[in-house]
CSV table of C-alpha atoms and ligand atoms in Angstrom, one decimal:
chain,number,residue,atom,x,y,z
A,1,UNK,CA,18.1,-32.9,5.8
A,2,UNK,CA,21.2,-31.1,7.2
A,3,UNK,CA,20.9,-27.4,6.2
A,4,UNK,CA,23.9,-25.5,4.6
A,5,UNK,CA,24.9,-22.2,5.6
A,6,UNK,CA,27.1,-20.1,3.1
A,7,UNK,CA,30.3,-18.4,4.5
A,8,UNK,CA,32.1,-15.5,3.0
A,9,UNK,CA,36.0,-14.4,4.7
A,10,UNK,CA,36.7,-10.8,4.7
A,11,UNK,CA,39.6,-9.0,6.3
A,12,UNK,CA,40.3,-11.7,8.2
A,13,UNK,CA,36.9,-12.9,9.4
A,14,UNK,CA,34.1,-15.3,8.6
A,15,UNK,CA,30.7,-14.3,8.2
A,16,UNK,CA,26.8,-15.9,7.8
A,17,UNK,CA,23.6,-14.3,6.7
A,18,UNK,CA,20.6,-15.8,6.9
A,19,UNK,CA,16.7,-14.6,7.6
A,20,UNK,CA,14.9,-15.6,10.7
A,21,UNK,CA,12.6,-13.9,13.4
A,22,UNK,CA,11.1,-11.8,10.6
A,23,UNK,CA,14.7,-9.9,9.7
A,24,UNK,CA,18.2,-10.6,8.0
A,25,UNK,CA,20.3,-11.8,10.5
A,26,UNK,CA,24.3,-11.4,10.1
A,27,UNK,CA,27.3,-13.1,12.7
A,28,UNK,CA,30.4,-12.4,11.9
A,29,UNK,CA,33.7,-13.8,14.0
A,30,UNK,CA,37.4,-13.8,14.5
A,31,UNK,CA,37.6,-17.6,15.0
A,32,UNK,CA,39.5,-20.6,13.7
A,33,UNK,CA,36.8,-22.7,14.3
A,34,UNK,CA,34.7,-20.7,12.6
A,35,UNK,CA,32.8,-23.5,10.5
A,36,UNK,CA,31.0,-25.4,13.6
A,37,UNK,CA,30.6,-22.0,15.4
A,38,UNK,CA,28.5,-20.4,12.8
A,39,UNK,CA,26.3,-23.6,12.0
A,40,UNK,CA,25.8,-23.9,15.7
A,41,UNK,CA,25.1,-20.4,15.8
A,42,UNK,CA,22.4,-20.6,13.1
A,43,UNK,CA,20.5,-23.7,14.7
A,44,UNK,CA,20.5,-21.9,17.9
A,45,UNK,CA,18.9,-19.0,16.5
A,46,UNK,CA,16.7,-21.3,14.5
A,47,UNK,CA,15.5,-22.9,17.8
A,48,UNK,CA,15.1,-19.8,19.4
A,49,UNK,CA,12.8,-18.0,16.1
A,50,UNK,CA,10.2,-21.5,16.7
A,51,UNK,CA,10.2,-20.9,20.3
A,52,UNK,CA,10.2,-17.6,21.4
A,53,UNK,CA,7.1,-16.2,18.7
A,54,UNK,CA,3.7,-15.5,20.2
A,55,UNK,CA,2.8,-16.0,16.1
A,56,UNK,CA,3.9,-19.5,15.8
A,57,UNK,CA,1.2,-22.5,16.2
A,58,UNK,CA,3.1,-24.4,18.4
A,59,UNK,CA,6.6,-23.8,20.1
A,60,UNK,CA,7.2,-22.8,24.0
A,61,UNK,CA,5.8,-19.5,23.6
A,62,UNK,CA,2.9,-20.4,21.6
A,63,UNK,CA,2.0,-23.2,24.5
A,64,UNK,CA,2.1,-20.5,27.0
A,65,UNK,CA,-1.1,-18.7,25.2
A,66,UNK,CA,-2.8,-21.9,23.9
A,67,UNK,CA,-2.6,-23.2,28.4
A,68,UNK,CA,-5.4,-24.4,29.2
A,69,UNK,CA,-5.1,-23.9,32.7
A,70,UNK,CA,-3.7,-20.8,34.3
A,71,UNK,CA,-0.4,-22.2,35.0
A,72,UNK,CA,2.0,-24.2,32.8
A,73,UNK,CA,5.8,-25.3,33.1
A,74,UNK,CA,8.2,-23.3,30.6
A,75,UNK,CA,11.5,-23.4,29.5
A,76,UNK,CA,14.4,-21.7,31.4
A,77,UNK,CA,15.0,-19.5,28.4
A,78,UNK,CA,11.7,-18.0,28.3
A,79,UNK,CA,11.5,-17.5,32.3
A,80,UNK,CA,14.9,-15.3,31.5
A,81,UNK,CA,13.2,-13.7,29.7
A,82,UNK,CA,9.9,-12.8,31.4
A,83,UNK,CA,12.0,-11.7,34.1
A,84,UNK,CA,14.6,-8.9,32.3
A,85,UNK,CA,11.3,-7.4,31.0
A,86,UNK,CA,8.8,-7.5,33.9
A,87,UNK,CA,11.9,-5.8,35.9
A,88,UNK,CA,12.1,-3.2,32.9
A,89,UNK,CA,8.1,-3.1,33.1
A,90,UNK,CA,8.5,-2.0,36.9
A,91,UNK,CA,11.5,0.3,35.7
A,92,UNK,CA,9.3,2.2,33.3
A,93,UNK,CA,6.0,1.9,35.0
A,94,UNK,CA,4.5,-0.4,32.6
A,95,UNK,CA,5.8,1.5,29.4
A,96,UNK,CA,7.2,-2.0,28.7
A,97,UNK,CA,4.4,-4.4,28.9
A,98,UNK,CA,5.1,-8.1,27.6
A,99,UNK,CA,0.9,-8.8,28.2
A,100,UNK,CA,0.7,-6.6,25.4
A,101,UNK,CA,-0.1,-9.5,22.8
A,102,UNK,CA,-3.9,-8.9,22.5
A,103,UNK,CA,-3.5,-5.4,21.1
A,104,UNK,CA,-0.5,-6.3,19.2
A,105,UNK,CA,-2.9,-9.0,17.1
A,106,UNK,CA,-5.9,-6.4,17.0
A,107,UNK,CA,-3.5,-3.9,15.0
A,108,UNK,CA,-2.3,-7.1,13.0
A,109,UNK,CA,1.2,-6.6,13.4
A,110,UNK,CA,1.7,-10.8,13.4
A,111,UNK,CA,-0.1,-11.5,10.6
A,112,UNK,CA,1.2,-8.5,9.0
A,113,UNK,CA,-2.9,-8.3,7.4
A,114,UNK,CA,-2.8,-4.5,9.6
A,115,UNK,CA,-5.6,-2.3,10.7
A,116,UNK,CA,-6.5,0.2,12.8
A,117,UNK,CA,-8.8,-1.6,15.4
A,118,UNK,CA,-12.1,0.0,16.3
A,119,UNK,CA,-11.5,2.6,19.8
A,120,UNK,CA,-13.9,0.0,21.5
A,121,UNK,CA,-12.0,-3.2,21.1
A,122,UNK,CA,-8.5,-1.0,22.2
A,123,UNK,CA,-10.2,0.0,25.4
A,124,UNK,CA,-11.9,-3.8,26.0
A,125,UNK,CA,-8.5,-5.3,25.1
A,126,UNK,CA,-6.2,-2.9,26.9
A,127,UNK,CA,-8.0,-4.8,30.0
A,128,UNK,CA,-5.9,-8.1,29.3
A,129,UNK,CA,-2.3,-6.1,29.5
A,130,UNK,CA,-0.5,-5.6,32.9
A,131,UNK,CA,2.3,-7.3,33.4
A,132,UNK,CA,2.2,-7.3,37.4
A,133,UNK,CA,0.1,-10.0,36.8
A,134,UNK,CA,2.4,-12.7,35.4
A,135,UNK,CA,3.6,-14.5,38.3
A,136,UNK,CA,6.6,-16.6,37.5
A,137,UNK,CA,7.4,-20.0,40.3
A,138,UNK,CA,10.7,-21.4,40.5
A,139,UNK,CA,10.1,-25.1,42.2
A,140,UNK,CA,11.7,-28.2,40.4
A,141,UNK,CA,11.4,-26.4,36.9
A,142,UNK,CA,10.0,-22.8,36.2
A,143,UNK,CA,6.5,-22.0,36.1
A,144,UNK,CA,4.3,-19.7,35.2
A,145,UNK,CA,0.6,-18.4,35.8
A,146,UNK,CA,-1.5,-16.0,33.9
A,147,UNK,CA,-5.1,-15.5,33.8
A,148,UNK,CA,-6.4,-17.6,31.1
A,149,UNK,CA,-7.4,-14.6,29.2
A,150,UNK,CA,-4.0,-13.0,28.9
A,151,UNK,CA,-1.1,-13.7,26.4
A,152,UNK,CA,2.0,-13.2,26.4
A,153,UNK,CA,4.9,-11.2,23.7
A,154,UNK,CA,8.2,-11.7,23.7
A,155,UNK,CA,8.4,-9.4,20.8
A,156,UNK,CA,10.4,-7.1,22.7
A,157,UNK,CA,13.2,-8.7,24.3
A,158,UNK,CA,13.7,-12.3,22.1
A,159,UNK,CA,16.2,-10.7,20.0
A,160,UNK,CA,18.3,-9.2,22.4
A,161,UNK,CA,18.3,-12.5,24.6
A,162,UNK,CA,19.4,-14.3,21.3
A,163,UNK,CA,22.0,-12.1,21.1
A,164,UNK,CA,23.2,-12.6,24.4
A,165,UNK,CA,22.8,-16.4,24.2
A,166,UNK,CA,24.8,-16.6,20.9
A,167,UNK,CA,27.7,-14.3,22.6
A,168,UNK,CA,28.2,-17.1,24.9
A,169,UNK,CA,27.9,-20.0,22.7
A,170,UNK,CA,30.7,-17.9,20.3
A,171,UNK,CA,32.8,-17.1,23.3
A,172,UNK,CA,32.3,-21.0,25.6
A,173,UNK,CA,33.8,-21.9,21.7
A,174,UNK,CA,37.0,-19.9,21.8
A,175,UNK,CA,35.9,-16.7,19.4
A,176,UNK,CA,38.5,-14.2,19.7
A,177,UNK,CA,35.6,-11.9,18.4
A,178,UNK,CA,32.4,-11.5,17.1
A,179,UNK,CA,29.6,-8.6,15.6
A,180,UNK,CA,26.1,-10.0,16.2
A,181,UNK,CA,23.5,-8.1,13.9
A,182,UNK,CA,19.7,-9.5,14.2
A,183,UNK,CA,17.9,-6.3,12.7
A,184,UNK,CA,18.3,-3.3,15.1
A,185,UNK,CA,19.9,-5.6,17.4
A,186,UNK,CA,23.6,-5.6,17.2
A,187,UNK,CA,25.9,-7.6,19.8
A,188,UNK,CA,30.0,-7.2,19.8
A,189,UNK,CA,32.5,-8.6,21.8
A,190,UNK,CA,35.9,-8.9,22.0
A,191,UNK,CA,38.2,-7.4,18.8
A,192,UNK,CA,38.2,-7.9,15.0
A,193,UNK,CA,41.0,-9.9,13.5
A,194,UNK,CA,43.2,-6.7,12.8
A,195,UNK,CA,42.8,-5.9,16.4
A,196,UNK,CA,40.7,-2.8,15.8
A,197,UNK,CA,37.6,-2.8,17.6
A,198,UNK,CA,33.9,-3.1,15.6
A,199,UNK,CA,32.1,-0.3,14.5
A,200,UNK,CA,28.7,-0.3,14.5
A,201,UNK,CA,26.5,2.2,12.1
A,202,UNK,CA,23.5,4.1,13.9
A,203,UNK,CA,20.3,3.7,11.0
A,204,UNK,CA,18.6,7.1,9.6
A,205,UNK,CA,15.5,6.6,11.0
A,206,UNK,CA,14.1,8.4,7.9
A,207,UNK,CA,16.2,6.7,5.5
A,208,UNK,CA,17.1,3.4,5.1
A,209,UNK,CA,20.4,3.9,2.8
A,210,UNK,CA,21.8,6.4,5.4
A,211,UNK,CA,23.4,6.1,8.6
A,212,UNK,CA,23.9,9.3,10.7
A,213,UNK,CA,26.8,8.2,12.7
A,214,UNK,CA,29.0,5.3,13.9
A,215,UNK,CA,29.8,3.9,17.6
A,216,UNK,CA,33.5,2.4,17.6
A,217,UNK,CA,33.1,-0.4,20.5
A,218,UNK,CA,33.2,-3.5,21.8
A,219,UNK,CA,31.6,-5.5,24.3
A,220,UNK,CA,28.3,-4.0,24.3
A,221,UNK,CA,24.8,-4.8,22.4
A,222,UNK,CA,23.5,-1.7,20.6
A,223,UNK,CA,19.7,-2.5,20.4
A,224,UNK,CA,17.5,0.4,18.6
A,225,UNK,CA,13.7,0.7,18.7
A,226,UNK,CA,11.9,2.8,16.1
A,227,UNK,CA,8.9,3.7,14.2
A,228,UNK,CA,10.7,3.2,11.1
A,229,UNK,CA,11.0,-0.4,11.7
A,230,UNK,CA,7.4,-2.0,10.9
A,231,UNK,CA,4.4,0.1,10.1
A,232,UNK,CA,1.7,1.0,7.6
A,233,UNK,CA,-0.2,3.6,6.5
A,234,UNK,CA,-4.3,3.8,6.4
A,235,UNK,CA,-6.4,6.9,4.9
A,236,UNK,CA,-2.9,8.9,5.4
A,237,UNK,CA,-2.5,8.5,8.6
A,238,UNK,CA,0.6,6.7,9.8
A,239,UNK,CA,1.1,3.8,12.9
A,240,UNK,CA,3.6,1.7,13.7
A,241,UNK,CA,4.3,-1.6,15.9
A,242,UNK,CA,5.4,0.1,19.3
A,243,UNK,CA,2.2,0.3,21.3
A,244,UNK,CA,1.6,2.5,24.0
A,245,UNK,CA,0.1,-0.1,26.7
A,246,UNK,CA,-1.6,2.9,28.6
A,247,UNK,CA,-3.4,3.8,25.6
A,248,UNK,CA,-3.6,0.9,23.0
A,249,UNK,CA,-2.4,3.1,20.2
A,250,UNK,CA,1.1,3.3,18.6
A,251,UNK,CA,3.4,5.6,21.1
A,252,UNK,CA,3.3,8.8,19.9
A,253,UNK,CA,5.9,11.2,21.2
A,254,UNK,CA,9.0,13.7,19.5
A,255,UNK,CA,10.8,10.5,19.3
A,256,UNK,CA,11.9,8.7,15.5
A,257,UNK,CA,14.4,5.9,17.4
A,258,UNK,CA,16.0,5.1,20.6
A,259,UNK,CA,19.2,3.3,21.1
A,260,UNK,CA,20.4,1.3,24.0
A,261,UNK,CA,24.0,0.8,25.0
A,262,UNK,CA,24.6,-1.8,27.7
A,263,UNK,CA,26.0,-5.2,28.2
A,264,UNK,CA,23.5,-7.6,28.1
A,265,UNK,CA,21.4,-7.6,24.7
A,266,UNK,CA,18.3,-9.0,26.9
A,267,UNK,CA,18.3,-5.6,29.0
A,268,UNK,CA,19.3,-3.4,26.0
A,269,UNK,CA,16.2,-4.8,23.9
A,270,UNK,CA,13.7,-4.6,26.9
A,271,UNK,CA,14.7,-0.7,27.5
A,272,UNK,CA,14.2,0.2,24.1
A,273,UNK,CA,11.1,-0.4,23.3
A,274,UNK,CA,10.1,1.2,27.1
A,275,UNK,CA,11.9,3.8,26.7
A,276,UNK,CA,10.6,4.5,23.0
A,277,UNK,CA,7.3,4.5,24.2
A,278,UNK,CA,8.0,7.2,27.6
A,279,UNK,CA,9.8,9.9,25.2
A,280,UNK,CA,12.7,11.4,25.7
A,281,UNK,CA,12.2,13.3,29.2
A,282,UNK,CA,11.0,10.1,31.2
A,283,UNK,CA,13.7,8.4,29.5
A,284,UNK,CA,16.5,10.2,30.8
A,285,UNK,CA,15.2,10.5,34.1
A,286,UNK,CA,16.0,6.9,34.3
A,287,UNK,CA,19.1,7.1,32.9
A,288,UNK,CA,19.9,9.3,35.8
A,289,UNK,CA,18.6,7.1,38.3
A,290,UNK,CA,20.3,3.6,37.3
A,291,UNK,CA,23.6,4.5,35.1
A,292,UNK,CA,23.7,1.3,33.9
A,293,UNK,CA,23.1,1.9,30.0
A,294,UNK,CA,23.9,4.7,27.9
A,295,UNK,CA,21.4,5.9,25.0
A,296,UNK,CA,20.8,7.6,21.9
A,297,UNK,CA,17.6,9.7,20.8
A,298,UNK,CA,16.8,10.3,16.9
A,299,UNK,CA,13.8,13.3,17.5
A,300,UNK,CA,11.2,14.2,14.7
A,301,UNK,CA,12.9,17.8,14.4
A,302,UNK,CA,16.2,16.1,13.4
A,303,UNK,CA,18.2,16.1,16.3
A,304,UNK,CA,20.1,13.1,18.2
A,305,UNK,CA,20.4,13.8,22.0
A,306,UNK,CA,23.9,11.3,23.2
A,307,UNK,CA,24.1,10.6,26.4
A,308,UNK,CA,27.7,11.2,27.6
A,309,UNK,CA,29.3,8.2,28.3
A,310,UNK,CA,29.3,7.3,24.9
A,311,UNK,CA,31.3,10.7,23.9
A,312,UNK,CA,34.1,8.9,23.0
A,313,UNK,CA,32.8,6.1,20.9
A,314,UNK,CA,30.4,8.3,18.8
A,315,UNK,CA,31.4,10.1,15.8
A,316,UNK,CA,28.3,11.8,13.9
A,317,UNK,CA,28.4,11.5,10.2
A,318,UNK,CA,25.2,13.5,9.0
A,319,UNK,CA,24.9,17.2,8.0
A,320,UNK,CA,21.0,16.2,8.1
A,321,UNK,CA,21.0,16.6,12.0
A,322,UNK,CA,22.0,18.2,14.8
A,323,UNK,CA,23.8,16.4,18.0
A,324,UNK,CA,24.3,17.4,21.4
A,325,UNK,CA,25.7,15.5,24.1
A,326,UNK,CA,23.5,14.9,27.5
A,327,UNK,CA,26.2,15.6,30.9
A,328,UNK,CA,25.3,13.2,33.5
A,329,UNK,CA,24.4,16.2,36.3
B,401,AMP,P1,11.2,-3.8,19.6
B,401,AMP,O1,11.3,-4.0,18.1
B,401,AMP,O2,12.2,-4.6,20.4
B,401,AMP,O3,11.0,-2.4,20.0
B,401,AMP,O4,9.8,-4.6,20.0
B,401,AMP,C1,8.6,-4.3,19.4
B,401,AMP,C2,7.7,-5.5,19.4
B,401,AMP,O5,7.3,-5.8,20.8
B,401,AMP,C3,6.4,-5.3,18.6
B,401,AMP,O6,6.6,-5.8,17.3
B,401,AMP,C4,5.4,-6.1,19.4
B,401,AMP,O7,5.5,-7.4,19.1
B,401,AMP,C5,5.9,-5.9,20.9
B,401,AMP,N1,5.4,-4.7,21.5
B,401,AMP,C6,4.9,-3.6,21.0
B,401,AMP,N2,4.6,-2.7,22.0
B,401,AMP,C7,5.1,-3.2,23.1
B,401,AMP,C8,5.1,-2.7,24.5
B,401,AMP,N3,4.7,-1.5,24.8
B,401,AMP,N4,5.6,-3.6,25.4
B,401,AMP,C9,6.1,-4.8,25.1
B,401,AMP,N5,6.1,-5.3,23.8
B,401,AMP,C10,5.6,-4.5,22.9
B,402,MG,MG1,13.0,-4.2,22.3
């Protein structure tokens, strides 16, 4: 049956919302052809929420773990993929880790049934994570090869590279425009139909009514990672769904959220969860080194560190924290 997708206009602009890849997704455009955009928009992302899911019984991603031999062919989207975060793994020496998958299900983030696995299984399982050894073959198609044992999660990174992918399907189809919103992950480019450029809020980490500032921009994604996003609670103590691949646990550090600005959503999503889990002072150390992303810390004690390239686009609209800007020396 062919599905429908409602459409509202405002100011201008057409816009979708639907729920996939476990959060409400919103695309918005400045586009005539607006109709067949945002249905092809939807099936693409549709395709993508079957395919890219560790949790799914079948798909590419769920054929990867269920190989029965080390190596198996994949799909060009998913070597993309693999590659963006294994460079972001080297980048942040493993903070990013897309072998994580094992201790991902032992905490029952998939199945959302949680728990707090027992230290022992955390130290047998943190065995099956390190990343250095995917080994990804380009021949006639892509191919990759994993120790039997290990699994792969694109948790991570699928929603920025579906935010990249649907830029380009918007843009190949004439969009003067368009804000990109899967979760945390925002994606803008080009200008709204008044001309003025999209402004994206920046999410109280400690309340989800509240936003503590907004970014005035365009052609950038704006991907957060943060503790807020999918957790539980057991005997008072709180975790959350960012592990910490050198330990097994959630990361634990003064950090509440971090928040990429780049150009490519892929990157943007891979850095944020690394970068969650290194803390602020790794973090920016980075920053330093490759100046090819900008980023926002929300700390426990209520402050937001900016780095400052994004001094212009930023305008803070809490009295609940304190901001400071980060000078690039
Ligand atoms: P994100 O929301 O982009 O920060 O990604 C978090 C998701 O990635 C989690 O729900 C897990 O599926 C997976 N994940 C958790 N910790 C890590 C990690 N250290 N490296 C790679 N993937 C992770
Ligand atoms: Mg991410």
């Amino acid at each position: 049956m062919e599905e429908k997708i409602i459409i509202r206009e405002h100011q201008g602009m057409h816009t979708t919302s639907f729920f996939a890849m476990d959060t409400l997704i919103d695309i918005t455009i400045n586009h005539r052809g607006y109709k067949k955009s945002l249905k092809d928009t939807y099936d693409l992302v549709m395709d993508y929420a079957y395919n890219f899911a560790a949790y799914e019984k079948i798909g590419d991603l769920a054929d990867i773990n269920n190989r029965v031999s080390e190596c198996v062919d994949i799909s060009e989207d998913i070597k993309n993929q693999i590659e963006i975060a294994n460079f972001v793994s080297q980048l942040t020496k493993g903070a990013l880790d897309i072998t994580a998958y094992p201790l991902v299900e032992a905490w029952g983030f998939p199945s959302k049934d949680f728990k707090v696995p027992k230290d022992q299984e955390i130290q047998e399982l943190l065995s099956l994570v390190d990343f250095s050894k995917i080994n990804v073959k380009e021949a006639i198609s892509p191919r990759l090869c994993l120790p039997l044992d290990m699994k792969i999660d694109l948790g991570a990174v699928a929603k920025g590279y579906t935010g990249d992918m649907i830029e380009s399907l918007l843009k190949n189809q004439g969009a003067k425009g368009g804000l990109i919103s899967l979760g945390g992950n925002i994606q803008v480019f080009g200008l709204k139909a008044d001309k003025s450029l999209w402004r994206v809020g920046l999410q109280d980490p400690q309340d989800e009514q509240e936003i503590l500032g907004l970014l005035e921009i365009t052609d950038r994604a704006i991907v957060t990672s943060g503790s807020y996003q999918r957790n539980f609670v057991e005997k008072d103590l709180f975790y959350h769904h960012i592990l910490d691949p050198r330990t097994g646990y959630p990361a634990d550090n003064e950090l509440l959220s971090v928040t990429i600005v780049t150009k490519s959503g892929t990157y943007a999503d891979a850095l944020s969860t690394g970068l969650f889990v290194l803390g602020m002072e790794e973090s920016l150390k980075i920053w330093k080194r490759t100046q090819d992303f900008e980023v926002i810390f929300v700390t426990k004690d209520q402050k937001v560190y900016i780095t400052e390239g994004l001094d212009k686009s930023f305008k803070s609209l809490s009295d609940q924290y304190e901001f400071f800007f980060i000078p690039n020396n």
